[in-house]
PDB file of N, CA and C and ligand atoms in Angstrom:
ATOM      1  N   MET A 524       9.110  29.524  12.325  1.00  0.00           N
ATOM      2  CA  MET A 524       9.805  30.166  13.439  1.00  0.00           C
ATOM      3  C   MET A 524      10.607  31.357  12.887  1.00  0.00           C
ATOM      4  N   PRO A 525      10.737  32.438  13.660  1.00  0.00           N
ATOM      5  CA  PRO A 525      11.453  33.606  13.120  1.00  0.00           C
ATOM      6  C   PRO A 525      12.947  33.341  12.916  1.00  0.00           C
ATOM      7  N   THR A 526      13.493  33.997  11.902  1.00  0.00           N
ATOM      8  CA  THR A 526      14.927  33.910  11.619  1.00  0.00           C
ATOM      9  C   THR A 526      15.530  35.285  11.829  1.00  0.00           C
ATOM     10  N   CYS A 527      16.621  35.362  12.607  1.00  0.00           N
ATOM     11  CA  CYS A 527      17.300  36.637  12.867  1.00  0.00           C
ATOM     12  C   CYS A 527      17.789  37.219  11.544  1.00  0.00           C
ATOM     13  N   GLN A 528      17.512  38.503  11.330  1.00  0.00           N
ATOM     14  CA  GLN A 528      17.898  39.154  10.077  1.00  0.00           C
ATOM     15  C   GLN A 528      19.376  39.542  10.074  1.00  0.00           C
ATOM     16  N   VAL A 529      20.044  39.446  11.234  1.00  0.00           N
ATOM     17  CA  VAL A 529      21.475  39.784  11.316  1.00  0.00           C
ATOM     18  C   VAL A 529      22.320  38.529  11.131  1.00  0.00           C
ATOM     19  N   CYS A 530      22.096  37.499  11.972  1.00  0.00           N
ATOM     20  CA  CYS A 530      22.941  36.294  11.927  1.00  0.00           C
ATOM     21  C   CYS A 530      22.296  35.141  11.159  1.00  0.00           C
ATOM     22  N   GLN A 531      21.059  35.324  10.726  1.00  0.00           N
ATOM     23  CA  GLN A 531      20.335  34.323   9.923  1.00  0.00           C
ATOM     24  C   GLN A 531      20.074  33.009  10.667  1.00  0.00           C
ATOM     25  N   ARG A 532      20.172  33.038  12.001  1.00  0.00           N
ATOM     26  CA  ARG A 532      19.867  31.815  12.757  1.00  0.00           C
ATOM     27  C   ARG A 532      18.378  31.788  13.096  1.00  0.00           C
ATOM     28  N   GLU A 533      17.798  30.608  12.954  1.00  0.00           N
ATOM     29  CA  GLU A 533      16.380  30.459  13.280  1.00  0.00           C
ATOM     30  C   GLU A 533      16.222  30.280  14.789  1.00  0.00           C
ATOM     31  N   TRP A 534      15.272  31.001  15.367  1.00  0.00           N
ATOM     32  CA  TRP A 534      15.026  30.881  16.814  1.00  0.00           C
ATOM     33  C   TRP A 534      14.216  29.621  17.063  1.00  0.00           C
ATOM     34  N   THR A 535      14.378  29.067  18.247  1.00  0.00           N
ATOM     35  CA  THR A 535      13.570  27.900  18.617  1.00  0.00           C
ATOM     36  C   THR A 535      12.196  28.376  19.088  1.00  0.00           C
ATOM     37  N   TRP A 536      11.264  27.418  19.211  1.00  0.00           N
ATOM     38  CA  TRP A 536       9.925  27.768  19.694  1.00  0.00           C
ATOM     39  C   TRP A 536      10.012  28.389  21.085  1.00  0.00           C
ATOM     40  N   LYS A 537      10.825  27.764  21.968  1.00  0.00           N
ATOM     41  CA  LYS A 537      10.942  28.241  23.350  1.00  0.00           C
ATOM     42  C   LYS A 537      11.524  29.657  23.399  1.00  0.00           C
ATOM     43  N   GLN A 538      12.576  29.920  22.615  1.00  0.00           N
ATOM     44  CA  GLN A 538      13.180  31.260  22.586  1.00  0.00           C
ATOM     45  C   GLN A 538      12.173  32.303  22.115  1.00  0.00           C
ATOM     46  N   THR A 539      11.382  31.956  21.114  1.00  0.00           N
ATOM     47  CA  THR A 539      10.394  32.893  20.573  1.00  0.00           C
ATOM     48  C   THR A 539       9.234  33.079  21.546  1.00  0.00           C
ATOM     49  N   PHE A 540       8.781  31.971  22.141  1.00  0.00           N
ATOM     50  CA  PHE A 540       7.651  32.025  23.069  1.00  0.00           C
ATOM     51  C   PHE A 540       7.939  32.965  24.233  1.00  0.00           C
ATOM     52  N   ILE A 541       9.131  32.857  24.819  1.00  0.00           N
ATOM     53  CA  ILE A 541       9.513  33.698  25.954  1.00  0.00           C
ATOM     54  C   ILE A 541       9.581  35.166  25.521  1.00  0.00           C
ATOM     55  N   ARG A 542      10.132  35.414  24.331  1.00  0.00           N
ATOM     56  CA  ARG A 542      10.330  36.793  23.873  1.00  0.00           C
ATOM     57  C   ARG A 542       9.045  37.483  23.408  1.00  0.00           C
ATOM     58  N   GLN A 543       8.016  36.713  23.057  1.00  0.00           N
ATOM     59  CA  GLN A 543       6.795  37.331  22.516  1.00  0.00           C
ATOM     60  C   GLN A 543       6.001  38.110  23.561  1.00  0.00           C
ATOM     61  N   PHE A 544       6.325  37.929  24.843  1.00  0.00           N
ATOM     62  CA  PHE A 544       5.560  38.613  25.891  1.00  0.00           C
ATOM     63  C   PHE A 544       6.102  39.988  26.263  1.00  0.00           C
ATOM     64  N   ARG A 545       7.047  40.508  25.480  1.00  0.00           N
ATOM     65  CA  ARG A 545       7.559  41.854  25.734  1.00  0.00           C
ATOM     66  C   ARG A 545       6.494  42.891  25.400  1.00  0.00           C
ATOM     67  N   PHE A 546       6.440  43.957  26.184  1.00  0.00           N
ATOM     68  CA  PHE A 546       5.457  44.995  25.921  1.00  0.00           C
ATOM     69  C   PHE A 546       5.839  45.828  24.704  1.00  0.00           C
ATOM     70  N   ASN A 547       7.157  46.071  24.533  1.00  0.00           N
ATOM     71  CA  ASN A 547       7.550  46.726  23.290  1.00  0.00           C
ATOM     72  C   ASN A 547       7.793  45.616  22.267  1.00  0.00           C
ATOM     73  N   HIS A 548       8.058  45.947  21.056  1.00  0.00           N
ATOM     74  CA  HIS A 548       8.160  44.932  20.007  1.00  0.00           C
ATOM     75  C   HIS A 548       9.600  44.495  19.780  1.00  0.00           C
ATOM     76  N   ARG A 549      10.520  44.984  20.642  1.00  0.00           N
ATOM     77  CA  ARG A 549      11.938  44.655  20.487  1.00  0.00           C
ATOM     78  C   ARG A 549      12.231  43.316  21.144  1.00  0.00           C
ATOM     79  N   MET A 550      12.920  42.450  20.432  1.00  0.00           N
ATOM     80  CA  MET A 550      13.332  41.154  20.948  1.00  0.00           C
ATOM     81  C   MET A 550      14.834  41.035  20.708  1.00  0.00           C
ATOM     82  N   THR A 551      15.561  40.461  21.659  1.00  0.00           N
ATOM     83  CA  THR A 551      17.001  40.301  21.492  1.00  0.00           C
ATOM     84  C   THR A 551      17.293  38.905  20.963  1.00  0.00           C
ATOM     85  N   CYS A 552      18.093  38.838  19.905  1.00  0.00           N
ATOM     86  CA  CYS A 552      18.441  37.543  19.314  1.00  0.00           C
ATOM     87  C   CYS A 552      19.271  36.734  20.321  1.00  0.00           C
ATOM     88  N   PRO A 553      18.897  35.469  20.568  1.00  0.00           N
ATOM     89  CA  PRO A 553      19.658  34.644  21.523  1.00  0.00           C
ATOM     90  C   PRO A 553      21.040  34.250  21.005  1.00  0.00           C
ATOM     91  N   SER A 554      21.262  34.356  19.697  1.00  0.00           N
ATOM     92  CA  SER A 554      22.550  33.959  19.117  1.00  0.00           C
ATOM     93  C   SER A 554      23.538  35.120  19.056  1.00  0.00           C
ATOM     94  N   CYS A 555      23.107  36.260  18.479  1.00  0.00           N
ATOM     95  CA  CYS A 555      24.051  37.367  18.266  1.00  0.00           C
ATOM     96  C   CYS A 555      23.796  38.548  19.199  1.00  0.00           C
ATOM     97  N   GLY A 556      22.670  38.569  19.909  1.00  0.00           N
ATOM     98  CA  GLY A 556      22.398  39.642  20.864  1.00  0.00           C
ATOM     99  C   GLY A 556      21.894  40.931  20.238  1.00  0.00           C
ATOM    100  N   GLU A 557      21.683  40.935  18.922  1.00  0.00           N
ATOM    101  CA  GLU A 557      21.184  42.138  18.238  1.00  0.00           C
ATOM    102  C   GLU A 557      19.679  42.275  18.460  1.00  0.00           C
ATOM    103  N   SER A 558      19.197  43.512  18.384  1.00  0.00           N
ATOM    104  CA  SER A 558      17.768  43.766  18.542  1.00  0.00           C
ATOM    105  C   SER A 558      17.020  43.407  17.266  1.00  0.00           C
ATOM    106  N   GLN A 559      15.919  42.720  17.429  1.00  0.00           N
ATOM    107  CA  GLN A 559      15.034  42.402  16.322  1.00  0.00           C
ATOM    108  C   GLN A 559      13.642  42.863  16.718  1.00  0.00           C
ATOM    109  N   TYR A 560      12.818  43.156  15.731  1.00  0.00           N
ATOM    110  CA  TYR A 560      11.484  43.692  16.012  1.00  0.00           C
ATOM    111  C   TYR A 560      10.422  42.841  15.329  1.00  0.00           C
ATOM    112  N   ILE A 561       9.283  42.696  15.995  1.00  0.00           N
ATOM    113  CA  ILE A 561       8.166  41.981  15.369  1.00  0.00           C
ATOM    114  C   ILE A 561       7.694  42.826  14.186  1.00  0.00           C
ATOM    115  N   SER A 562       7.561  42.195  13.020  1.00  0.00           N
ATOM    116  CA  SER A 562       7.196  42.942  11.812  1.00  0.00           C
ATOM    117  C   SER A 562       5.789  43.532  11.944  1.00  0.00           C
ATOM    118  N   ALA A 563       5.563  44.623  11.207  1.00  0.00           N
ATOM    119  CA  ALA A 563       4.243  45.269  11.223  1.00  0.00           C
ATOM    120  C   ALA A 563       3.178  44.295  10.729  1.00  0.00           C
ATOM    121  N   LYS A 564       3.544  43.466   9.743  1.00  0.00           N
ATOM    122  CA  LYS A 564       2.610  42.484   9.190  1.00  0.00           C
ATOM    123  C   LYS A 564       2.143  41.503  10.278  1.00  0.00           C
ATOM    124  N   THR A 565       3.089  41.018  11.091  1.00  0.00           N
ATOM    125  CA  THR A 565       2.749  40.096  12.177  1.00  0.00           C
ATOM    126  C   THR A 565       1.876  40.793  13.215  1.00  0.00           C
ATOM    127  N   ARG A 566       2.234  42.038  13.561  1.00  0.00           N
ATOM    128  CA  ARG A 566       1.452  42.758  14.580  1.00  0.00           C
ATOM    129  C   ARG A 566       0.021  42.992  14.111  1.00  0.00           C
ATOM    130  N   LYS A 567      -0.142  43.299  12.811  1.00  0.00           N
ATOM    131  CA  LYS A 567      -1.496  43.500  12.273  1.00  0.00           C
ATOM    132  C   LYS A 567      -2.298  42.204  12.364  1.00  0.00           C
ATOM    133  N   LYS A 568      -1.650  41.076  12.044  1.00  0.00           N
ATOM    134  CA  LYS A 568      -2.335  39.775  12.145  1.00  0.00           C
ATOM    135  C   LYS A 568      -2.752  39.510  13.590  1.00  0.00           C
ATOM    136  N   MET A 569      -1.852  39.805  14.545  1.00  0.00           N
ATOM    137  CA  MET A 569      -2.149  39.563  15.960  1.00  0.00           C
ATOM    138  C   MET A 569      -3.363  40.381  16.392  1.00  0.00           C
ATOM    139  N   ILE A 570      -3.411  41.651  15.979  1.00  0.00           N
ATOM    140  CA  ILE A 570      -4.545  42.515  16.333  1.00  0.00           C
ATOM    141  C   ILE A 570      -5.827  41.949  15.720  1.00  0.00           C
ATOM    142  N   GLY A 571      -5.718  41.489  14.472  1.00  0.00           N
ATOM    143  CA  GLY A 571      -6.867  40.902  13.784  1.00  0.00           C
ATOM    144  C   GLY A 571      -7.423  39.708  14.532  1.00  0.00           C
ATOM    145  N   TYR A 572      -6.532  38.820  14.990  1.00  0.00           N
ATOM    146  CA  TYR A 572      -6.976  37.630  15.712  1.00  0.00           C
ATOM    147  C   TYR A 572      -7.627  37.997  17.041  1.00  0.00           C
ATOM    148  N   VAL A 573      -7.056  38.972  17.732  1.00  0.00           N
ATOM    149  CA  VAL A 573      -7.598  39.376  19.035  1.00  0.00           C
ATOM    150  C   VAL A 573      -9.016  39.923  18.870  1.00  0.00           C
ATOM    151  N   ILE A 574      -9.266  40.602  17.750  1.00  0.00           N
ATOM    152  CA  ILE A 574     -10.603  41.151  17.506  1.00  0.00           C
ATOM    153  C   ILE A 574     -11.536  40.081  16.941  1.00  0.00           C
ATOM    154  N   LEU A 575     -11.029  39.299  15.992  1.00  0.00           N
ATOM    155  CA  LEU A 575     -11.875  38.348  15.265  1.00  0.00           C
ATOM    156  C   LEU A 575     -12.321  37.135  16.083  1.00  0.00           C
ATOM    157  N   ILE A 576     -11.420  36.555  16.854  1.00  0.00           N
ATOM    158  CA  ILE A 576     -11.736  35.288  17.529  1.00  0.00           C
ATOM    159  C   ILE A 576     -12.901  35.405  18.511  1.00  0.00           C
ATOM    160  N   PRO A 577     -12.918  36.407  19.408  1.00  0.00           N
ATOM    161  CA  PRO A 577     -14.100  36.520  20.282  1.00  0.00           C
ATOM    162  C   PRO A 577     -15.378  36.736  19.472  1.00  0.00           C
ATOM    163  N   PHE A 578     -15.257  37.505  18.370  1.00  0.00           N
ATOM    164  CA  PHE A 578     -16.415  37.768  17.517  1.00  0.00           C
ATOM    165  C   PHE A 578     -16.938  36.464  16.913  1.00  0.00           C
ATOM    166  N   ILE A 579     -16.019  35.631  16.395  1.00  0.00           N
ATOM    167  CA  ILE A 579     -16.415  34.344  15.791  1.00  0.00           C
ATOM    168  C   ILE A 579     -17.037  33.430  16.851  1.00  0.00           C
ATOM    169  N   LEU A 580     -16.407  33.354  18.020  1.00  0.00           N
ATOM    170  CA  LEU A 580     -16.933  32.485  19.082  1.00  0.00           C
ATOM    171  C   LEU A 580     -18.309  32.934  19.546  1.00  0.00           C
ATOM    172  N   MET A 581     -18.478  34.245  19.690  1.00  0.00           N
ATOM    173  CA  MET A 581     -19.781  34.776  20.107  1.00  0.00           C
ATOM    174  C   MET A 581     -20.836  34.479  19.048  1.00  0.00           C
ATOM    175  N   SER A 582     -20.456  34.615  17.772  1.00  0.00           N
ATOM    176  CA  SER A 582     -21.387  34.325  16.686  1.00  0.00           C
ATOM    177  C   SER A 582     -21.775  32.854  16.705  1.00  0.00           C
ATOM    178  N   LEU A 583     -20.792  31.970  16.911  1.00  0.00           N
ATOM    179  CA  LEU A 583     -21.070  30.535  16.984  1.00  0.00           C
ATOM    180  C   LEU A 583     -22.015  30.225  18.136  1.00  0.00           C
ATOM    181  N   MET A 584     -21.773  30.884  19.282  1.00  0.00           N
ATOM    182  CA  MET A 584     -22.640  30.670  20.450  1.00  0.00           C
ATOM    183  C   MET A 584     -24.069  31.084  20.129  1.00  0.00           C
ATOM    184  N   ALA A 585     -24.216  32.184  19.392  1.00  0.00           N
ATOM    185  CA  ALA A 585     -25.551  32.668  19.033  1.00  0.00           C
ATOM    186  C   ALA A 585     -26.221  31.721  18.047  1.00  0.00           C
ATOM    187  N   ILE A 586     -25.433  31.203  17.089  1.00  0.00           N
ATOM    188  CA  ILE A 586     -25.989  30.305  16.066  1.00  0.00           C
ATOM    189  C   ILE A 586     -26.384  28.966  16.683  1.00  0.00           C
ATOM    190  N   ILE A 587     -25.483  28.418  17.504  1.00  0.00           N
ATOM    191  CA  ILE A 587     -25.706  27.076  18.057  1.00  0.00           C
ATOM    192  C   ILE A 587     -26.869  27.072  19.046  1.00  0.00           C
ATOM    193  N   ASP A 588     -27.124  28.166  19.702  1.00  0.00           N
ATOM    194  CA  ASP A 588     -28.172  28.276  20.718  1.00  0.00           C
ATOM    195  C   ASP A 588     -27.905  27.295  21.869  1.00  0.00           C
ATOM    196  N   VAL A 589     -27.186  27.776  22.839  1.00  0.00           N
ATOM    197  CA  VAL A 589     -26.715  26.934  23.940  1.00  0.00           C
ATOM    198  C   VAL A 589     -27.847  26.259  24.720  1.00  0.00           C
ATOM    199  N   THR A 590     -29.054  26.817  24.662  1.00  0.00           N
ATOM    200  CA  THR A 590     -30.140  26.205  25.432  1.00  0.00           C
ATOM    201  C   THR A 590     -30.607  24.892  24.808  1.00  0.00           C
ATOM    202  N   VAL A 591     -30.471  24.773  23.464  1.00  0.00           N
ATOM    203  CA  VAL A 591     -30.915  23.564  22.772  1.00  0.00           C
ATOM    204  C   VAL A 591     -29.975  22.394  23.063  1.00  0.00           C
ATOM    205  N   ILE A 592     -28.674  22.642  22.955  1.00  0.00           N
ATOM    206  CA  ILE A 592     -27.733  21.533  23.161  1.00  0.00           C
ATOM    207  C   ILE A 592     -27.268  21.442  24.612  1.00  0.00           C
ATOM    208  N   ASN A 593     -27.778  22.317  25.452  1.00  0.00           N
ATOM    209  CA  ASN A 593     -27.550  22.226  26.890  1.00  0.00           C
ATOM    210  C   ASN A 593     -26.070  22.242  27.310  1.00  0.00           C
ATOM    211  N   ILE A 594     -25.345  23.243  26.838  1.00  0.00           N
ATOM    212  CA  ILE A 594     -23.955  23.435  27.262  1.00  0.00           C
ATOM    213  C   ILE A 594     -23.953  24.559  28.293  1.00  0.00           C
ATOM    214  N   SER A 595     -23.265  24.351  29.383  1.00  0.00           N
ATOM    215  CA  SER A 595     -23.244  25.397  30.411  1.00  0.00           C
ATOM    216  C   SER A 595     -22.411  26.585  29.935  1.00  0.00           C
ATOM    217  N   PRO A 596     -22.828  27.806  30.313  1.00  0.00           N
ATOM    218  CA  PRO A 596     -22.052  28.993  29.904  1.00  0.00           C
ATOM    219  C   PRO A 596     -20.598  28.920  30.375  1.00  0.00           C
ATOM    220  N   GLY A 597     -20.387  28.319  31.539  1.00  0.00           N
ATOM    221  CA  GLY A 597     -19.019  28.182  32.055  1.00  0.00           C
ATOM    222  C   GLY A 597     -18.136  27.391  31.113  1.00  0.00           C
ATOM    223  N   LEU A 598     -18.709  26.333  30.520  1.00  0.00           N
ATOM    224  CA  LEU A 598     -17.961  25.502  29.580  1.00  0.00           C
ATOM    225  C   LEU A 598     -17.623  26.290  28.318  1.00  0.00           C
ATOM    226  N   LEU A 599     -18.549  27.142  27.893  1.00  0.00           N
ATOM    227  CA  LEU A 599     -18.298  27.971  26.703  1.00  0.00           C
ATOM    228  C   LEU A 599     -17.174  28.965  26.962  1.00  0.00           C
ATOM    229  N   TYR A 600     -17.199  29.614  28.123  1.00  0.00           N
ATOM    230  CA  TYR A 600     -16.128  30.556  28.455  1.00  0.00           C
ATOM    231  C   TYR A 600     -14.790  29.837  28.567  1.00  0.00           C
ATOM    232  N   LEU A 601     -14.848  28.627  29.121  1.00  0.00           N
ATOM    233  CA  LEU A 601     -13.623  27.830  29.234  1.00  0.00           C
ATOM    234  C   LEU A 601     -13.068  27.509  27.844  1.00  0.00           C
ATOM    235  N   SER A 602     -13.969  27.232  26.889  1.00  0.00           N
ATOM    236  CA  SER A 602     -13.518  26.932  25.530  1.00  0.00           C
ATOM    237  C   SER A 602     -12.866  28.154  24.892  1.00  0.00           C
ATOM    238  N   GLU A 603     -13.389  29.356  25.191  1.00  0.00           N
ATOM    239  CA  GLU A 603     -12.765  30.581  24.675  1.00  0.00           C
ATOM    240  C   GLU A 603     -11.359  30.749  25.227  1.00  0.00           C
ATOM    241  N   VAL A 604     -11.220  30.497  26.529  1.00  0.00           N
ATOM    242  CA  VAL A 604      -9.899  30.604  27.160  1.00  0.00           C
ATOM    243  C   VAL A 604      -8.936  29.599  26.517  1.00  0.00           C
ATOM    244  N   CYS A 605      -9.440  28.393  26.242  1.00  0.00           N
ATOM    245  CA  CYS A 605      -8.603  27.353  25.623  1.00  0.00           C
ATOM    246  C   CYS A 605      -8.152  27.777  24.226  1.00  0.00           C
ATOM    247  N   VAL A 606      -9.068  28.376  23.450  1.00  0.00           N
ATOM    248  CA  VAL A 606      -8.713  28.821  22.096  1.00  0.00           C
ATOM    249  C   VAL A 606      -7.601  29.870  22.172  1.00  0.00           C
ATOM    250  N   PHE A 607      -7.718  30.827  23.104  1.00  0.00           N
ATOM    251  CA  PHE A 607      -6.681  31.849  23.252  1.00  0.00           C
ATOM    252  C   PHE A 607      -5.354  31.231  23.676  1.00  0.00           C
ATOM    253  N   ALA A 608      -5.417  30.268  24.594  1.00  0.00           N
ATOM    254  CA  ALA A 608      -4.200  29.607  25.059  1.00  0.00           C
ATOM    255  C   ALA A 608      -3.510  28.888  23.898  1.00  0.00           C
ATOM    256  N   ILE A 609      -4.309  28.193  23.081  1.00  0.00           N
ATOM    257  CA  ILE A 609      -3.751  27.483  21.922  1.00  0.00           C
ATOM    258  C   ILE A 609      -3.089  28.485  20.971  1.00  0.00           C
ATOM    259  N   LEU A 610      -3.743  29.627  20.750  1.00  0.00           N
ATOM    260  CA  LEU A 610      -3.180  30.640  19.851  1.00  0.00           C
ATOM    261  C   LEU A 610      -1.858  31.178  20.366  1.00  0.00           C
ATOM    262  N   ILE A 611      -1.783  31.416  21.687  1.00  0.00           N
ATOM    263  CA  ILE A 611      -0.547  31.943  22.264  1.00  0.00           C
ATOM    264  C   ILE A 611       0.602  30.941  22.064  1.00  0.00           C
ATOM    265  N   PHE A 612       0.276  29.639  22.185  1.00  0.00           N
ATOM    266  CA  PHE A 612       1.304  28.615  22.004  1.00  0.00           C
ATOM    267  C   PHE A 612       1.691  28.440  20.527  1.00  0.00           C
ATOM    268  N   LEU A 613       0.753  28.756  19.624  1.00  0.00           N
ATOM    269  CA  LEU A 613       1.047  28.619  18.188  1.00  0.00           C
ATOM    270  C   LEU A 613       1.723  29.859  17.610  1.00  0.00           C
ATOM    271  N   LEU A 614       1.577  30.998  18.299  1.00  0.00           N
ATOM    272  CA  LEU A 614       2.081  32.268  17.786  1.00  0.00           C
ATOM    273  C   LEU A 614       3.558  32.236  17.362  1.00  0.00           C
ATOM    274  N   PRO A 615       4.474  31.595  18.118  1.00  0.00           N
ATOM    275  CA  PRO A 615       5.885  31.584  17.688  1.00  0.00           C
ATOM    276  C   PRO A 615       6.096  31.046  16.272  1.00  0.00           C
ATOM    277  N   PHE A 616       5.194  30.205  15.781  1.00  0.00           N
ATOM    278  CA  PHE A 616       5.339  29.652  14.426  1.00  0.00           C
ATOM    279  C   PHE A 616       5.050  30.711  13.360  1.00  0.00           C
ATOM    280  N   PHE A 617       4.333  31.779  13.723  1.00  0.00           N
ATOM    281  CA  PHE A 617       3.898  32.753  12.733  1.00  0.00           C
ATOM    282  C   PHE A 617       4.582  34.118  12.856  1.00  0.00           C
ATOM    283  N   ILE A 618       5.403  34.305  13.904  1.00  0.00           N
ATOM    284  CA  ILE A 618       6.055  35.597  14.104  1.00  0.00           C
ATOM    285  C   ILE A 618       7.150  35.804  13.056  1.00  0.00           C
ATOM    286  N   GLU A 619       7.133  36.983  12.426  1.00  0.00           N
ATOM    287  CA  GLU A 619       8.209  37.385  11.511  1.00  0.00           C
ATOM    288  C   GLU A 619       8.914  38.563  12.156  1.00  0.00           C
ATOM    289  N   ILE A 620      10.243  38.612  12.025  1.00  0.00           N
ATOM    290  CA  ILE A 620      10.995  39.696  12.658  1.00  0.00           C
ATOM    291  C   ILE A 620      11.798  40.474  11.622  1.00  0.00           C
ATOM    292  N   THR A 621      12.108  41.734  11.989  1.00  0.00           N
ATOM    293  CA  THR A 621      12.871  42.608  11.095  1.00  0.00           C
ATOM    294  C   THR A 621      13.986  43.285  11.886  1.00  0.00           C
ATOM    295  N   ASN A 622      14.888  43.955  11.154  1.00  0.00           N
ATOM    296  CA  ASN A 622      16.010  44.678  11.783  1.00  0.00           C
ATOM    297  C   ASN A 622      15.574  45.998  12.387  1.00  0.00           C
ATOM    298  N   THR A 623      14.536  46.595  11.804  1.00  0.00           N
ATOM    299  CA  THR A 623      14.094  47.918  12.246  1.00  0.00           C
ATOM    300  C   THR A 623      12.655  47.864  12.715  1.00  0.00           C
ATOM    301  N   GLU A 624      12.314  48.784  13.596  1.00  0.00           N
ATOM    302  CA  GLU A 624      10.940  48.837  14.078  1.00  0.00           C
ATOM    303  C   GLU A 624      10.069  49.484  13.005  1.00  0.00           C
ATOM    304  N   GLU A 625       9.128  48.728  12.477  1.00  0.00           N
ATOM    305  CA  GLU A 625       8.273  49.233  11.409  1.00  0.00           C
ATOM    306  C   GLU A 625       7.039  49.889  12.010  1.00  0.00           C
ATOM    307  N   PRO A 626       6.617  51.041  11.457  1.00  0.00           N
ATOM    308  CA  PRO A 626       5.368  51.631  11.948  1.00  0.00           C
ATOM    309  C   PRO A 626       4.200  50.723  11.597  1.00  0.00           C
ATOM    310  N   LEU A 627       3.222  50.671  12.494  1.00  0.00           N
ATOM    311  CA  LEU A 627       2.092  49.752  12.291  1.00  0.00           C
ATOM    312  C   LEU A 627       1.248  50.162  11.094  1.00  0.00           C
ATOM    313  N   TRP A 628       1.093  51.454  10.860  1.00  0.00           N
ATOM    314  CA  TRP A 628       0.250  51.902   9.730  1.00  0.00           C
ATOM    315  C   TRP A 628       1.063  52.715   8.743  1.00  0.00           C
TER     316      TRP A 628
HETATM  317 ZN1  LIG B 832      20.981  37.044  15.506  1.00  0.00          ZN
END
């Protein structure tokens, strides 16, 4: 879970989960009220997962050959949605925050 770089207090899962949906990368610390930013390293990982996961799932679908094991396409799409949902719920455990907004590249 992220730790505030100003007051050194660790955020709870719920506090982090709510704050991760901001469009900008600024998050306000629930303890001291100071601005914290999602680190460039975390943002790069998030972009990587968004690109990689559909690619991996599509590759698995191609390898497994859905016609042989008789899985409906709807069930496969549902599984993709579930994987994304699980990732969104796990994301607060991996977010790192900094005092300043770091450029992505
Ligand atoms: Zn703080």
